């Protein structure tokens, strides 16, 4: 018999065997076969037909690279490579390798799977089949082998039923919230829940799982909220779904999705943890900010070692009916509008200068002085913050006005100088400065930066000698901040305030610096021998080009700014109320160093010279209580006469002692 006759006989024999097997499949049995089992048996028959027809190896030796699962409807070079690999043993098409995965390719893949121990042989070329292909390609590419399966038995992903054992039963399904149950629109690959599955009585291969996404607002649809939903195990994605396509949902009202062909192996009594993650759409409506969502898990379809397929939907936290979830277990999470956590907190800065006397001129503008510093903290922001407008209030207590004192202003934020400023209320002593930052400064998410207010002063008029000035960011100034994170920051995302110390402007006189204070209490059985001692030590430096005389005398006061003594102090109670103005309290002012002491009881300081002085006050109250000593002002004169001028020290809290309890 010639070759043609042999082939004809072989084919007739194969046809007879096929008919017999199909008759057997159609016959009643004690256990009804599933669709998958029938497909596997038919595919095995096709493989035998292919083998009997003379082929056991593929026609292509070129290695294929697969980065996705292949199934009916997909196309590409990877499909074409697979078709060439399966030709001619399993794939035969008049048009050749077209690159389109259709029914012919599906049947060819099913035959190859059946011939090589990949189950179920359903024609889906997923991770298990690709692992088998890689193993065979490494071993020389023999597609006719019916030997060992390359699926892993030690992990969660990529196994097949030939590596399983036992008759698996679904033991438990749990669903839990993500570690962070608050997410933000526009985020990618953010966890929204976690599903834990465990089997007993054997190993199983999970093939399919249903989930549902349901929002608290019935008017919000999942396909308008989610771009993509993924399932991952140990950080490896095992399945994904285009959640923005309404057609992909099993039921619109339920928001249910079905993930098939998972090829996820779960060993007996081991917990398989599946992370559910999502890419979220942007453009959330403000009215939907903070919307609550719930993730539910439904039926799970799996195969055991005998290729028996089981679908269950009533184990553990599974929901049998997504349309009526009731009090069913779920992973709950909240989707916030982008930038919801972005914030700016105004805080006092460690760079804020202490109260001091600023030397200005009576015939020219001054240098730049930093009069105030505050911090902008983006503590919990998720996004970088762009600054557009910052507002600062500047106050000149008394009769002086902002316009009368200040020539120019600039704000230095994190090293960037902003000099575009609009002044409102400059003709009063309460001015508002609005700095146009124009997005020239960006604060990185979570960073804290310092802003410094610098002022240049005009030549000081005689009537403004000794004028004071301070700056702040009040609640009203804070509300005027214009900044953008993922979105424009709203009033609720702005908080805090800061107020700087008060500075004194002088063309001549003295500045008080390096202040320190101590308290000592002497307690005795007799009232006259119980007293407190307050000691103040400070430096006095001349301002301007003239010499200065400071009388070495001291007095107490109830009104600030006495000009007849070298040092003026007061005693207050714990609430800051002055309790005495009597000069009978023992007080002395002495020079420690610097300057010259005259016989008339003055310290003489030349231009730019500094002297260290010490004021000691002994106080014996008539009533026991908590008392505080305060250095109120330092008096001086241009000649050795009684003090004709003084420098008032503000704020008083910077020039006081600690409280002391003194008995009477």
PDB file of N, CA, C and O in Angstrom, residues 8 12 34 46 103 124 131 226 241 245 258 262 290 300 416 418 429 434 449 453 473 497 502 540 554 583 623-624 651:
ATOM      1  N   UNK A   8      -4.913   7.484   4.171  1.00  0.00           N
ATOM      2  CA  UNK A   8      -6.372   7.379   4.096  1.00  0.00           C
ATOM      3  C   UNK A   8      -6.901   6.418   5.143  1.00  0.00           C
ATOM      4  O   UNK A   8      -7.891   6.682   5.815  1.00  0.00           O
ATOM      5  N   UNK A  12      -9.347   7.195   8.306  1.00  0.00           N
ATOM      6  CA  UNK A  12     -10.600   6.504   8.534  1.00  0.00           C
ATOM      7  C   UNK A  12     -10.648   5.912   9.928  1.00  0.00           C
ATOM      8  O   UNK A  12     -11.673   5.954  10.621  1.00  0.00           O
ATOM      9  N   UNK A  34     -18.979  18.237  32.865  1.00  0.00           N
ATOM     10  CA  UNK A  34     -19.097  19.685  32.711  1.00  0.00           C
ATOM     11  C   UNK A  34     -18.694  20.078  31.298  1.00  0.00           C
ATOM     12  O   UNK A  34     -18.083  19.299  30.552  1.00  0.00           O
ATOM     13  N   UNK A  46      -8.767  15.612  19.513  1.00  0.00           N
ATOM     14  CA  UNK A  46      -8.177  16.343  18.394  1.00  0.00           C
ATOM     15  C   UNK A  46      -6.665  16.170  18.379  1.00  0.00           C
ATOM     16  O   UNK A  46      -6.041  16.062  17.318  1.00  0.00           O
ATOM     17  N   UNK A 103     -11.499  31.001  16.210  1.00  0.00           N
ATOM     18  CA  UNK A 103     -11.884  29.642  16.606  1.00  0.00           C
ATOM     19  C   UNK A 103     -10.881  28.581  16.158  1.00  0.00           C
ATOM     20  O   UNK A 103     -10.659  27.593  16.864  1.00  0.00           O
ATOM     21  N   UNK A 124      -7.490  28.472  25.866  1.00  0.00           N
ATOM     22  CA  UNK A 124      -7.065  29.769  26.421  1.00  0.00           C
ATOM     23  C   UNK A 124      -5.576  29.686  26.719  1.00  0.00           C
ATOM     24  O   UNK A 124      -5.119  28.853  27.496  1.00  0.00           O
ATOM     25  N   UNK A 131       3.844  28.984  30.557  1.00  0.00           N
ATOM     26  CA  UNK A 131       4.925  28.350  31.324  1.00  0.00           C
ATOM     27  C   UNK A 131       5.310  27.006  30.698  1.00  0.00           C
ATOM     28  O   UNK A 131       6.491  26.649  30.615  1.00  0.00           O
ATOM     29  N   UNK A 226     -14.097  54.330  37.988  1.00  0.00           N
ATOM     30  CA  UNK A 226     -12.906  53.490  37.907  1.00  0.00           C
ATOM     31  C   UNK A 226     -12.446  53.358  36.455  1.00  0.00           C
ATOM     32  O   UNK A 226     -13.275  53.176  35.558  1.00  0.00           O
ATOM     33  N   UNK A 241      -9.267  44.321  34.401  1.00  0.00           N
ATOM     34  CA  UNK A 241     -10.520  44.569  33.699  1.00  0.00           C
ATOM     35  C   UNK A 241     -10.639  46.060  33.423  1.00  0.00           C
ATOM     36  O   UNK A 241     -10.342  46.899  34.287  1.00  0.00           O
ATOM     37  N   UNK A 245     -15.475  50.607  30.902  1.00  0.00           N
ATOM     38  CA  UNK A 245     -16.352  50.123  29.826  1.00  0.00           C
ATOM     39  C   UNK A 245     -17.592  49.489  30.448  1.00  0.00           C
ATOM     40  O   UNK A 245     -17.528  48.429  31.078  1.00  0.00           O
ATOM     41  N   UNK A 258     -16.633  40.109  36.308  1.00  0.00           N
ATOM     42  CA  UNK A 258     -16.197  38.707  36.362  1.00  0.00           C
ATOM     43  C   UNK A 258     -14.774  38.592  35.826  1.00  0.00           C
ATOM     44  O   UNK A 258     -14.491  38.994  34.702  1.00  0.00           O
ATOM     45  N   UNK A 262      -8.147  32.717  35.648  1.00  0.00           N
ATOM     46  CA  UNK A 262      -7.169  33.228  36.621  1.00  0.00           C
ATOM     47  C   UNK A 262      -5.958  32.314  36.756  1.00  0.00           C
ATOM     48  O   UNK A 262      -4.862  32.772  37.067  1.00  0.00           O
ATOM     49  N   UNK A 290     -15.549  62.670  48.935  1.00  0.00           N
ATOM     50  CA  UNK A 290     -15.719  61.861  50.138  1.00  0.00           C
ATOM     51  C   UNK A 290     -16.780  60.787  50.003  1.00  0.00           C
ATOM     52  O   UNK A 290     -17.375  60.362  50.993  1.00  0.00           O
ATOM     53  N   UNK A 300     -17.009  31.967  43.308  1.00  0.00           N
ATOM     54  CA  UNK A 300     -15.664  31.538  42.939  1.00  0.00           C
ATOM     55  C   UNK A 300     -15.785  30.186  42.236  1.00  0.00           C
ATOM     56  O   UNK A 300     -16.420  29.261  42.755  1.00  0.00           O
ATOM     57  N   UNK A 416      13.153  82.408  47.464  1.00  0.00           N
ATOM     58  CA  UNK A 416      12.664  83.133  46.282  1.00  0.00           C
ATOM     59  C   UNK A 416      12.078  84.475  46.711  1.00  0.00           C
ATOM     60  O   UNK A 416      11.198  84.525  47.580  1.00  0.00           O
ATOM     61  N   UNK A 418       9.848  87.725  46.329  1.00  0.00           N
ATOM     62  CA  UNK A 418       8.617  88.209  45.699  1.00  0.00           C
ATOM     63  C   UNK A 418       8.514  89.697  45.999  1.00  0.00           C
ATOM     64  O   UNK A 418       8.345  90.101  47.160  1.00  0.00           O
ATOM     65  N   UNK A 429      -2.530 102.914  60.341  1.00  0.00           N
ATOM     66  CA  UNK A 429      -1.499 102.122  61.028  1.00  0.00           C
ATOM     67  C   UNK A 429      -1.814 100.629  60.999  1.00  0.00           C
ATOM     68  O   UNK A 429      -1.228  99.847  61.749  1.00  0.00           O
ATOM     69  N   UNK A 434      -0.391  92.422  49.976  1.00  0.00           N
ATOM     70  CA  UNK A 434      -0.724  91.239  49.173  1.00  0.00           C
ATOM     71  C   UNK A 434       0.390  91.003  48.170  1.00  0.00           C
ATOM     72  O   UNK A 434       0.616  91.817  47.272  1.00  0.00           O
ATOM     73  N   UNK A 449       8.287  75.424  54.767  1.00  0.00           N
ATOM     74  CA  UNK A 449       9.223  76.441  54.303  1.00  0.00           C
ATOM     75  C   UNK A 449       8.999  77.732  55.085  1.00  0.00           C
ATOM     76  O   UNK A 449       7.934  77.958  55.665  1.00  0.00           O
ATOM     77  N   UNK A 453       9.428  88.539  55.818  1.00  0.00           N
ATOM     78  CA  UNK A 453       8.986  89.855  55.384  1.00  0.00           C
ATOM     79  C   UNK A 453      10.121  90.845  55.613  1.00  0.00           C
ATOM     80  O   UNK A 453      10.578  91.029  56.748  1.00  0.00           O
ATOM     81  N   UNK A 473       0.404  87.196  60.225  1.00  0.00           N
ATOM     82  CA  UNK A 473      -0.543  86.543  59.313  1.00  0.00           C
ATOM     83  C   UNK A 473      -1.711  86.136  60.188  1.00  0.00           C
ATOM     84  O   UNK A 473      -1.646  85.138  60.915  1.00  0.00           O
ATOM     85  N   UNK A 497      -1.880  80.639  62.236  1.00  0.00           N
ATOM     86  CA  UNK A 497      -1.586  82.074  62.202  1.00  0.00           C
ATOM     87  C   UNK A 497      -0.230  82.289  62.856  1.00  0.00           C
ATOM     88  O   UNK A 497       0.320  81.383  63.492  1.00  0.00           O
ATOM     89  N   UNK A 502       7.441  93.123  68.202  1.00  0.00           N
ATOM     90  CA  UNK A 502       7.380  94.544  67.874  1.00  0.00           C
ATOM     91  C   UNK A 502       8.782  95.141  67.863  1.00  0.00           C
ATOM     92  O   UNK A 502       9.577  94.903  68.777  1.00  0.00           O
ATOM     93  N   UNK A 540      23.323  97.530  76.399  1.00  0.00           N
ATOM     94  CA  UNK A 540      22.799  98.764  75.825  1.00  0.00           C
ATOM     95  C   UNK A 540      23.814  99.264  74.807  1.00  0.00           C
ATOM     96  O   UNK A 540      24.991  99.459  75.129  1.00  0.00           O
ATOM     97  N   UNK A 554      17.116 103.727  89.094  1.00  0.00           N
ATOM     98  CA  UNK A 554      16.014 102.838  88.726  1.00  0.00           C
ATOM     99  C   UNK A 554      14.774 103.220  89.498  1.00  0.00           C
ATOM    100  O   UNK A 554      14.850 103.772  90.607  1.00  0.00           O
ATOM    101  N   UNK A 583       8.477 103.408  95.094  1.00  0.00           N
ATOM    102  CA  UNK A 583       9.933 103.450  94.973  1.00  0.00           C
ATOM    103  C   UNK A 583      10.626 102.904  96.212  1.00  0.00           C
ATOM    104  O   UNK A 583      11.850 102.872  96.282  1.00  0.00           O
ATOM    105  N   UNK A 623       0.974  91.122 100.528  1.00  0.00           N
ATOM    106  CA  UNK A 623       0.143  89.920 100.448  1.00  0.00           C
ATOM    107  C   UNK A 623       0.898  88.851  99.668  1.00  0.00           C
ATOM    108  O   UNK A 623       1.487  89.124  98.626  1.00  0.00           O
ATOM    109  N   UNK A 624       0.899  87.638 100.208  1.00  0.00           N
ATOM    110  CA  UNK A 624       1.613  86.551  99.537  1.00  0.00           C
ATOM    111  C   UNK A 624       0.991  86.253  98.174  1.00  0.00           C
ATOM    112  O   UNK A 624      -0.213  86.444  97.960  1.00  0.00           O
ATOM    113  N   UNK A 651       7.760  92.907  73.098  1.00  0.00           N
ATOM    114  CA  UNK A 651       6.672  92.708  74.058  1.00  0.00           C
ATOM    115  C   UNK A 651       7.225  92.471  75.457  1.00  0.00           C
ATOM    116  O   UNK A 651       8.362  91.993  75.604  1.00  0.00           O
TER     117      UNK A 651
END
